[in-house]
mmCIF file of C-alpha atoms and ligand atoms in Angstrom:
data_model
loop_
_atom_site.group_PDB
_atom_site.id
_atom_site.type_symbol
_atom_site.label_atom_id
_atom_site.label_comp_id
_atom_site.label_asym_id
_atom_site.label_seq_id
_atom_site.Cartn_x
_atom_site.Cartn_y
_atom_site.Cartn_z
ATOM 1 C CA MET A 10 61.251 142.901 91.988
ATOM 2 C CA ASP A 11 59.022 139.955 92.233
ATOM 3 C CA ASP A 12 57.144 139.209 95.409
ATOM 4 C CA ALA A 13 59.022 137.767 98.321
ATOM 5 C CA PRO A 14 58.423 133.989 98.773
ATOM 6 C CA LYS A 15 56.797 132.528 101.911
ATOM 7 C CA TYR A 16 59.490 129.904 102.362
ATOM 8 C CA SER A 17 63.218 129.766 101.728
ATOM 9 C CA PHE A 18 65.285 126.602 101.552
ATOM 10 C CA VAL A 19 68.940 127.284 102.346
ATOM 11 C CA LEU A 20 71.630 124.760 101.338
ATOM 12 C CA PRO A 21 75.370 125.180 101.999
ATOM 13 C CA ALA A 22 77.407 123.238 99.452
ATOM 14 C CA TYR A 23 81.079 122.491 99.269
ATOM 15 C CA ASN A 24 82.084 120.211 96.449
ATOM 16 C CA GLU A 25 78.652 118.689 96.058
ATOM 17 C CA ALA A 26 78.457 118.887 92.193
ATOM 18 C CA SER A 27 76.588 115.678 91.624
ATOM 19 C CA ASN A 28 74.114 116.358 94.415
ATOM 20 C CA ILE A 29 72.957 119.814 93.205
ATOM 21 C CA ALA A 30 70.498 118.696 90.476
ATOM 22 C CA PRO A 31 68.813 115.789 92.430
ATOM 23 C CA MET A 32 68.448 117.937 95.551
ATOM 24 C CA THR A 33 66.978 120.817 93.433
ATOM 25 C CA GLU A 34 64.439 118.480 91.907
ATOM 26 C CA ARG A 35 63.441 117.005 95.344
ATOM 27 C CA LEU A 36 63.079 120.520 96.835
ATOM 28 C CA MET A 37 61.013 121.644 93.787
ATOM 29 C CA SER A 38 58.399 118.956 94.284
ATOM 30 C CA VAL A 39 58.385 119.503 98.060
ATOM 31 C CA GLY A 40 58.059 123.235 97.580
ATOM 32 C CA GLU A 41 55.173 122.863 95.172
ATOM 33 C CA SER A 42 53.253 120.856 97.804
ATOM 34 C CA LEU A 43 53.416 123.807 100.248
ATOM 35 C CA ASP A 44 50.804 126.446 100.521
ATOM 36 C CA GLY A 45 52.768 129.321 99.070
ATOM 37 C CA ALA A 46 55.708 130.463 96.987
ATOM 38 C CA PHE A 47 59.198 129.270 97.867
ATOM 39 C CA GLU A 48 62.754 129.871 96.860
ATOM 40 C CA ILE A 49 65.846 127.695 96.980
ATOM 41 C CA VAL A 50 69.092 129.420 98.013
ATOM 42 C CA TRP A 51 72.246 127.542 97.158
ATOM 43 C CA VAL A 52 75.361 128.802 98.928
ATOM 44 C CA ASN A 53 78.363 127.608 97.079
ATOM 45 C CA ASP A 54 81.156 127.562 99.704
ATOM 46 C CA GLY A 55 84.121 127.823 97.216
ATOM 47 C CA SER A 56 83.577 124.481 95.491
ATOM 48 C CA THR A 57 86.228 123.349 93.091
ATOM 49 C CA ASP A 58 84.468 120.309 91.606
ATOM 50 C CA GLY A 59 82.162 122.080 89.189
ATOM 51 C CA ALA A 60 79.387 122.620 91.707
ATOM 52 C CA ASP A 61 79.333 126.330 90.601
ATOM 53 C CA ALA A 62 78.154 125.339 87.134
ATOM 54 C CA ALA A 63 75.630 122.908 88.514
ATOM 55 C CA ILE A 64 74.225 125.614 90.797
ATOM 56 C CA ASP A 65 74.098 128.205 88.075
ATOM 57 C CA GLY A 66 72.429 125.619 85.819
ATOM 58 C CA ALA A 67 69.725 125.080 88.425
ATOM 59 C CA ALA A 68 69.266 128.811 88.884
ATOM 60 C CA ASN A 69 68.897 129.293 85.144
ATOM 61 C CA ALA A 70 66.443 126.433 84.846
ATOM 62 C CA HIS A 71 64.159 127.572 87.671
ATOM 63 C CA SER A 72 63.330 131.151 88.502
ATOM 64 C CA CYS A 73 62.884 130.189 92.185
ATOM 65 C CA VAL A 74 66.472 129.033 92.505
ATOM 66 C CA ARG A 75 69.079 131.576 93.671
ATOM 67 C CA ALA A 76 72.779 131.151 93.760
ATOM 68 C CA LEU A 77 75.474 132.626 96.035
ATOM 69 C CA HIS A 78 79.117 131.926 95.313
ATOM 70 C CA PHE A 79 81.777 132.400 97.861
ATOM 71 C CA THR A 80 85.241 133.553 96.653
ATOM 72 C CA ARG A 81 86.796 130.591 98.459
ATOM 73 C CA ASN A 82 85.908 127.956 101.044
ATOM 74 C CA PHE A 83 84.896 129.845 104.144
ATOM 75 C CA GLY A 84 83.280 126.907 106.001
ATOM 76 C CA HIS A 85 79.938 125.377 106.683
ATOM 77 C CA MET A 86 78.979 127.994 109.363
ATOM 78 C CA ALA A 87 79.798 130.962 107.148
ATOM 79 C CA ALA A 88 77.693 129.466 104.356
ATOM 80 C CA LEU A 89 74.739 128.908 106.683
ATOM 81 C CA CYS A 90 75.100 132.495 107.833
ATOM 82 C CA ALA A 91 75.180 133.854 104.270
ATOM 83 C CA GLY A 92 72.115 131.759 103.419
ATOM 84 C CA LEU A 93 70.169 133.107 106.318
ATOM 85 C CA GLU A 94 71.089 136.677 105.335
ATOM 86 C CA ALA A 95 70.140 136.073 101.705
ATOM 87 C CA ALA A 96 66.832 134.257 102.459
ATOM 88 C CA ARG A 97 63.842 136.521 101.502
ATOM 89 C CA ALA A 98 61.144 134.272 103.030
ATOM 90 C CA THR A 99 58.386 136.189 104.800
ATOM 91 C CA HIS A 100 57.283 133.145 106.795
ATOM 92 C CA ALA A 101 60.017 130.629 107.493
ATOM 93 C CA VAL A 102 63.526 129.463 106.435
ATOM 94 C CA ILE A 103 64.479 125.820 106.299
ATOM 95 C CA MET A 104 68.143 124.975 106.287
ATOM 96 C CA LEU A 105 69.428 121.566 105.216
ATOM 97 C CA ASP A 106 72.545 119.857 103.945
ATOM 98 C CA ALA A 107 73.156 119.553 100.233
ATOM 99 C CA ASP A 108 74.075 115.856 100.275
ATOM 100 C CA GLY A 109 70.561 114.388 100.883
ATOM 101 C CA GLN A 110 71.231 113.293 104.439
ATOM 102 C CA HIS A 111 68.495 115.623 105.580
ATOM 103 C CA PRO A 112 65.444 114.343 103.726
ATOM 104 C CA PRO A 113 63.565 117.333 102.145
ATOM 105 C CA GLU A 114 60.379 115.237 102.289
ATOM 106 C CA LEU A 115 60.238 116.134 106.010
ATOM 107 C CA ILE A 116 59.678 119.809 105.247
ATOM 108 C CA PRO A 117 55.894 119.734 105.059
ATOM 109 C CA GLU A 118 55.842 118.192 108.532
ATOM 110 C CA MET A 119 58.181 120.949 109.752
ATOM 111 C CA VAL A 120 55.866 123.584 108.298
ATOM 112 C CA ARG A 121 52.901 121.943 110.134
ATOM 113 C CA HIS A 122 54.726 122.310 113.389
ATOM 114 C CA TRP A 123 55.501 125.904 112.535
ATOM 115 C CA ARG A 124 51.847 126.566 111.682
ATOM 116 C CA ASP A 125 50.952 125.047 115.109
ATOM 117 C CA GLY A 126 52.970 127.801 116.742
ATOM 118 C CA ALA A 127 56.629 126.604 116.873
ATOM 119 C CA ASP A 128 59.169 129.238 115.970
ATOM 120 C CA ILE A 129 61.965 126.769 115.605
ATOM 121 C CA VAL A 130 61.453 123.173 114.388
ATOM 122 C CA GLN A 131 64.662 121.501 115.265
ATOM 123 C CA THR A 132 65.197 117.941 113.819
ATOM 124 C CA ILE A 133 66.862 115.370 115.969
ATOM 125 C CA ARG A 134 68.837 112.662 114.314
ATOM 126 C CA ILE A 135 67.757 109.235 115.566
ATOM 127 C CA GLU A 136 70.583 106.704 115.778
ATOM 128 C CA SER A 137 70.581 104.592 112.689
ATOM 129 C CA GLY A 138 73.043 102.287 110.846
ATOM 130 C CA ALA A 139 73.629 105.052 108.271
ATOM 131 C CA LEU A 140 75.799 106.773 110.788
ATOM 132 C CA GLY A 141 79.307 105.404 111.322
ATOM 133 C CA SER A 142 80.071 104.247 114.875
ATOM 134 C CA GLY A 143 82.999 106.689 115.067
ATOM 135 C CA LYS A 144 80.772 109.627 114.197
ATOM 136 C CA ARG A 145 78.063 108.471 116.611
ATOM 137 C CA LEU A 146 80.510 108.284 119.498
ATOM 138 C CA THR A 147 82.274 111.553 118.872
ATOM 139 C CA SER A 148 78.940 113.261 118.384
ATOM 140 C CA ARG A 149 77.530 111.884 121.671
ATOM 141 C CA TRP A 150 80.608 112.956 123.583
ATOM 142 C CA PHE A 151 80.507 116.340 122.037
ATOM 143 C CA TYR A 152 76.971 117.051 123.298
ATOM 144 C CA LYS A 153 77.825 115.739 126.740
ATOM 145 C CA VAL A 154 80.947 117.945 127.117
ATOM 146 C CA PHE A 155 79.221 121.002 125.538
ATOM 147 C CA ASN A 156 76.193 120.695 127.770
ATOM 148 C CA ALA A 157 78.328 120.188 130.875
ATOM 149 C CA LEU A 158 80.404 123.322 130.075
ATOM 150 C CA ALA A 159 77.993 125.697 128.525
ATOM 151 C CA ASP A 160 74.932 127.415 129.980
ATOM 152 C CA THR A 161 73.115 126.899 126.763
ATOM 153 C CA ASP A 162 72.079 123.299 126.228
ATOM 154 C CA ILE A 163 71.872 121.655 122.846
ATOM 155 C CA PRO A 164 69.570 118.671 122.497
ATOM 156 C CA GLU A 165 71.618 115.543 121.743
ATOM 157 C CA GLY A 166 71.556 114.729 118.014
ATOM 158 C CA ALA A 167 70.382 118.240 117.013
ATOM 159 C CA ALA A 168 71.240 118.561 113.312
ATOM 160 C CA ASP A 169 71.759 121.604 111.132
ATOM 161 C CA PHE A 170 68.375 120.708 109.594
ATOM 162 C CA ARG A 171 65.773 122.997 110.955
ATOM 163 C CA LEU A 172 62.970 125.392 110.253
ATOM 164 C CA LEU A 173 63.274 128.981 111.594
ATOM 165 C CA ASP A 174 60.453 131.549 111.696
ATOM 166 C CA ARG A 175 61.268 134.845 110.036
ATOM 167 C CA GLU A 176 61.525 136.472 113.408
ATOM 168 C CA VAL A 177 64.201 133.912 114.570
ATOM 169 C CA VAL A 178 66.093 134.459 111.331
ATOM 170 C CA ASP A 179 66.102 138.216 111.961
ATOM 171 C CA ALA A 180 67.316 137.653 115.555
ATOM 172 C CA LEU A 181 70.157 135.437 114.336
ATOM 173 C CA ASN A 182 71.114 137.819 111.567
ATOM 174 C CA ASN A 183 71.257 140.635 114.170
ATOM 175 C CA LEU A 184 73.740 138.824 116.427
ATOM 176 C CA PRO A 185 77.011 140.699 116.017
ATOM 177 C CA GLU A 186 79.490 137.874 116.961
ATOM 178 C CA ARG A 187 81.851 136.546 114.388
ATOM 179 C CA VAL A 188 82.130 132.888 115.392
ATOM 180 C CA ARG A 189 78.773 131.545 114.527
ATOM 181 C CA PHE A 190 78.204 128.187 116.041
ATOM 182 C CA MET A 191 74.678 127.739 114.656
ATOM 183 C CA ARG A 192 73.544 124.827 116.841
ATOM 184 C CA GLY A 193 74.351 126.857 119.966
ATOM 185 C CA LEU A 194 73.027 130.210 118.738
ATOM 186 C CA VAL A 195 69.694 128.623 117.709
ATOM 187 C CA GLN A 196 69.228 127.496 121.292
ATOM 188 C CA TRP A 197 70.538 130.716 122.710
ATOM 189 C CA VAL A 198 67.989 132.948 120.918
ATOM 190 C CA GLY A 199 65.157 131.123 122.709
ATOM 191 C CA PHE A 200 61.686 131.230 121.073
ATOM 192 C CA LYS A 201 59.246 128.389 121.048
ATOM 193 C CA GLN A 202 60.830 125.182 119.821
ATOM 194 C CA ALA A 203 59.360 121.862 118.553
ATOM 195 C CA GLN A 204 61.601 118.851 117.950
ATOM 196 C CA LEU A 205 61.153 116.442 115.117
ATOM 197 C CA PRO A 206 63.081 113.108 115.118
ATOM 198 C CA TYR A 207 64.264 111.910 111.770
ATOM 199 C CA ALA A 208 66.283 109.063 110.411
ATOM 200 C CA GLN A 209 69.365 110.326 108.604
ATOM 201 C CA GLU A 210 69.829 109.058 105.130
ATOM 202 C CA ASP A 211 73.029 108.060 103.358
ATOM 203 C CA ARG A 212 74.871 110.711 101.417
ATOM 204 C CA LEU A 213 73.624 110.812 97.760
ATOM 205 C CA SER A 214 77.179 110.923 96.519
ATOM 206 C CA GLY A 215 80.566 112.386 97.408
ATOM 207 C CA GLU A 216 82.323 112.371 100.720
ATOM 208 C CA THR A 217 81.939 113.979 104.099
ATOM 209 C CA LYS A 218 83.774 117.269 104.444
ATOM 210 C CA TYR A 219 84.056 116.747 108.187
ATOM 211 C CA ASP A 220 86.992 114.395 108.939
ATOM 212 C CA LEU A 221 88.049 113.862 112.546
ATOM 213 C CA TRP A 222 90.240 117.032 112.678
ATOM 214 C CA ARG A 223 87.607 119.324 111.208
ATOM 215 C CA MET A 224 85.089 117.809 113.683
ATOM 216 C CA MET A 225 87.417 118.515 116.589
ATOM 217 C CA ALA A 226 88.013 122.068 115.434
ATOM 218 C CA PHE A 227 84.258 122.481 115.049
ATOM 219 C CA ALA A 228 83.636 121.166 118.569
ATOM 220 C CA LEU A 229 86.358 123.427 120.069
ATOM 221 C CA SER A 230 84.981 126.489 118.334
ATOM 222 C CA GLY A 231 81.451 125.571 119.635
ATOM 223 C CA ILE A 232 82.587 125.023 123.241
ATOM 224 C CA THR A 233 84.810 128.101 123.396
ATOM 225 C CA SER A 234 82.132 130.333 121.937
ATOM 226 C CA PHE A 235 79.584 129.222 124.476
ATOM 227 C CA SER A 236 81.578 128.602 127.672
ATOM 228 C CA VAL A 237 84.286 130.420 129.588
ATOM 229 C CA ARG A 238 84.534 127.597 132.137
ATOM 230 C CA PRO A 239 87.793 126.147 130.708
ATOM 231 C CA LEU A 240 89.458 129.508 131.697
ATOM 232 C CA ARG A 241 88.601 128.673 135.325
ATOM 233 C CA LEU A 242 90.839 125.614 135.371
ATOM 234 C CA ALA A 243 93.634 127.695 136.984
ATOM 235 C CA PHE A 244 91.368 128.285 140.032
ATOM 236 C CA VAL A 245 90.623 124.554 140.345
ATOM 237 C CA LEU A 246 94.318 123.791 140.190
ATOM 238 C CA THR A 247 95.034 126.455 142.807
ATOM 239 C CA LEU A 248 92.706 124.691 145.219
ATOM 240 C CA LEU A 249 94.437 121.386 144.475
ATOM 241 C CA VAL A 250 97.815 122.778 145.235
ATOM 242 C CA VAL A 251 96.524 124.390 148.443
ATOM 243 C CA ALA A 252 95.139 121.082 149.485
ATOM 244 C CA LEU A 253 98.511 119.505 148.719
ATOM 245 C CA VAL A 254 100.216 122.150 150.981
ATOM 246 C CA ALA A 255 97.807 121.293 153.753
ATOM 247 C CA VAL A 256 98.469 117.607 153.505
ATOM 248 C CA TYR A 257 102.192 118.062 153.306
ATOM 249 C CA SER A 258 102.109 120.365 156.335
ATOM 250 C CA LEU A 259 100.359 117.640 158.330
ATOM 251 C CA TYR A 260 102.981 115.157 157.307
ATOM 252 C CA VAL A 261 105.832 117.476 158.305
ATOM 253 C CA LEU A 262 104.121 118.174 161.640
ATOM 254 C CA ALA A 263 103.760 114.469 162.304
ATOM 255 C CA ALA A 264 107.398 113.883 161.388
ATOM 256 C CA ILE A 265 108.570 116.584 163.801
ATOM 257 C CA VAL A 266 106.392 115.267 166.677
ATOM 258 C CA THR A 267 107.500 111.664 166.221
ATOM 259 C CA GLY A 268 111.098 112.686 165.655
ATOM 260 C CA LYS A 269 111.314 111.135 162.240
ATOM 261 C CA TYR A 270 114.307 112.211 160.104
ATOM 262 C CA LEU A 271 113.703 114.920 157.560
ATOM 263 C CA ALA A 272 116.507 115.638 155.105
ATOM 264 C CA PRO A 273 117.749 119.168 155.806
ATOM 265 C CA GLY A 274 116.501 121.653 153.206
ATOM 266 C CA TRP A 275 113.925 119.334 151.774
ATOM 267 C CA THR A 276 110.888 120.602 153.658
ATOM 268 C CA SER A 277 111.608 124.243 152.995
ATOM 269 C CA THR A 278 112.234 123.547 149.284
ATOM 270 C CA MET A 279 108.983 121.742 149.022
ATOM 271 C CA PHE A 280 107.058 124.513 150.645
ATOM 272 C CA ILE A 281 108.641 127.100 148.439
ATOM 273 C CA ILE A 282 107.735 125.119 145.371
ATOM 274 C CA LEU A 283 104.196 124.514 146.395
ATOM 275 C CA ILE A 284 103.456 127.996 147.606
ATOM 276 C CA LEU A 285 104.979 129.638 144.508
ATOM 277 C CA GLY A 286 102.971 127.235 142.299
ATOM 278 C CA ALA A 287 99.763 128.111 144.113
ATOM 279 C CA ALA A 288 100.528 131.853 143.944
ATOM 280 C CA GLN A 289 101.190 131.634 140.205
ATOM 281 C CA LEU A 290 98.051 129.630 139.520
ATOM 282 C CA LEU A 291 96.009 132.077 141.524
ATOM 283 C CA VAL A 292 97.288 135.090 139.568
ATOM 284 C CA ILE A 293 96.614 133.163 136.288
ATOM 285 C CA GLY A 294 93.116 132.368 137.549
ATOM 286 C CA ILE A 295 92.434 136.024 138.343
ATOM 287 C CA ALA A 296 93.746 137.130 134.921
ATOM 288 C CA SER A 297 91.612 134.400 133.236
ATOM 289 C CA GLU A 298 88.528 135.731 135.072
ATOM 290 C CA TYR A 299 89.064 139.165 133.516
ATOM 291 C CA LEU A 300 89.825 137.588 130.140
ATOM 292 C CA ALA A 301 86.564 135.600 130.390
ATOM 293 C CA ARG A 302 84.600 138.759 131.092
ATOM 294 C CA MET A 303 86.271 140.610 128.215
ATOM 295 C CA TYR A 304 85.511 137.639 125.952
ATOM 296 C CA VAL A 305 81.813 137.699 126.861
ATOM 297 C CA GLU A 306 81.711 141.522 126.370
ATOM 298 C CA GLN A 307 83.358 141.584 123.012
ATOM 299 C CA LYS A 308 80.870 139.072 121.568
ATOM 300 C CA GLN A 309 78.248 141.774 122.125
ATOM 301 C CA ARG A 310 75.401 139.373 122.310
ATOM 302 C CA PRO A 311 72.154 141.216 123.150
ATOM 303 C CA ILE A 312 71.228 141.139 126.813
ATOM 304 C CA TYR A 313 67.737 139.967 126.015
ATOM 305 C CA LEU A 314 65.436 139.426 123.029
ATOM 306 C CA VAL A 315 61.809 140.457 122.813
ATOM 307 C CA ARG A 316 59.176 138.763 120.676
ATOM 308 C CA LYS A 317 57.937 141.220 118.134
ATOM 309 C CA ARG A 318 54.856 139.525 116.736
ATOM 310 C CA ASN A 319 52.678 136.559 117.385
ATOM 311 C CA ASN A 320 50.482 136.514 114.362
ATOM 312 C CA ALA A 321 48.397 133.812 112.701
ATOM 313 C CA ARG A 322 50.411 131.575 110.433
ATOM 314 C CA GLU A 323 48.818 130.858 107.117
HETATM 315 N N1 LIG B 283 79.858 122.268 103.795
HETATM 316 C C1 LIG B 283 80.125 123.552 103.430
HETATM 317 N N2 LIG B 283 81.376 123.997 103.645
HETATM 318 C C2 LIG B 283 82.358 123.258 104.266
HETATM 319 C C3 LIG B 283 82.041 121.965 104.672
HETATM 320 C C4 LIG B 283 80.761 121.435 104.388
HETATM 321 O O1 LIG B 283 79.250 124.241 102.965
HETATM 322 O O2 LIG B 283 83.520 123.751 104.383
HETATM 323 C C5 LIG B 283 78.437 121.686 103.546
HETATM 324 C C6 LIG B 283 78.414 120.362 102.823
HETATM 325 O O3 LIG B 283 78.467 120.639 101.389
HETATM 326 C C7 LIG B 283 77.105 119.819 103.315
HETATM 327 C C8 LIG B 283 77.100 120.306 104.719
HETATM 328 O O4 LIG B 283 77.926 121.439 104.831
HETATM 329 O O5 LIG B 283 75.984 120.346 102.598
HETATM 330 C C9 LIG B 283 77.496 119.252 105.739
HETATM 331 O O6 LIG B 283 78.719 118.723 105.403
HETATM 332 P P1 LIG B 283 79.008 117.192 105.332
HETATM 333 O O7 LIG B 283 77.845 116.463 104.740
HETATM 334 O O8 LIG B 283 80.332 116.972 104.716
HETATM 335 O O9 LIG B 283 79.140 116.833 106.911
HETATM 336 P P2 LIG B 283 78.579 115.514 107.611
HETATM 337 O O10 LIG B 283 77.110 115.312 107.194
HETATM 338 O O11 LIG B 283 79.380 114.338 107.148
HETATM 339 O O12 LIG B 283 78.703 115.775 109.067
HETATM 340 MG MG1 LIG B 284 76.438 115.205 105.274
#
């Protein structure tokens, strides 16, 4: 087996046939400007547009290009995960989109930050015209809701364009959970992070694979894998109903004192409904609390992570 490269570039691709060759060329020239050997890992996420052939073509043309073909479309997160597991880099892995929106020319700068001691170099998309206003709005809201609900905070605009030190890649590969919301996990593992703003470019060709529904599913999967707070809604509602009972009791009391007419049966019916509602919500809340704890347990995230090395980076 040939020597392991210093750097791996990991690219998930779903129906990006026309982008494979230009991205490979750009990455080749960026890679050659670095201080050591590199590899390009293409993860073909079940493309049906001929991207397989384009990826195999690139792998045949360049010995540093490796191809991984999924049996079907498993999704962006699965592809990133496979790429991280396949990457052989001894120093750092850089993941980026296949469509040119993440400019490979930024990689040398990312490597500089890594050499200065950052374990994670996270790029932050700066708002630009290239991004549709719909996408900008949904993205901003997503980060706000996520950060309000989850204990792990994601910097607003954090893209799936980042450099990860070998140690971080190992930590991510060792996480046993199945739902792999990369943006959250990268923050969760900790380590030393540097942020690098970048202007997102237009897609080279093809269309986005994330329509509104897929974005919403993505957001939901991210929030539910990092927060159990939505499960506590039942407790909040219990308190609301209890407050309602208190207010209604005051009203009934005032009516009795002032001799105001209360329809027979009405008061008792209202109390029964409110008290039963509160009791049900309370029991649901208690059950949710156990569910939340089981959910956290079954993810089997490590309780803590320890830095293994802190060596010079050349
Ligand atoms: N992608 C993937 N599998 C999917 C959907 C997307 O591997 O099921 C890849 C896609 O080819 C691209 C990256 O994930 O390299 C980001 O997707 P896209 O550019 O469509 O998303 P956007 O940039 O519009 O948010
Ligand atoms: Mg894109």
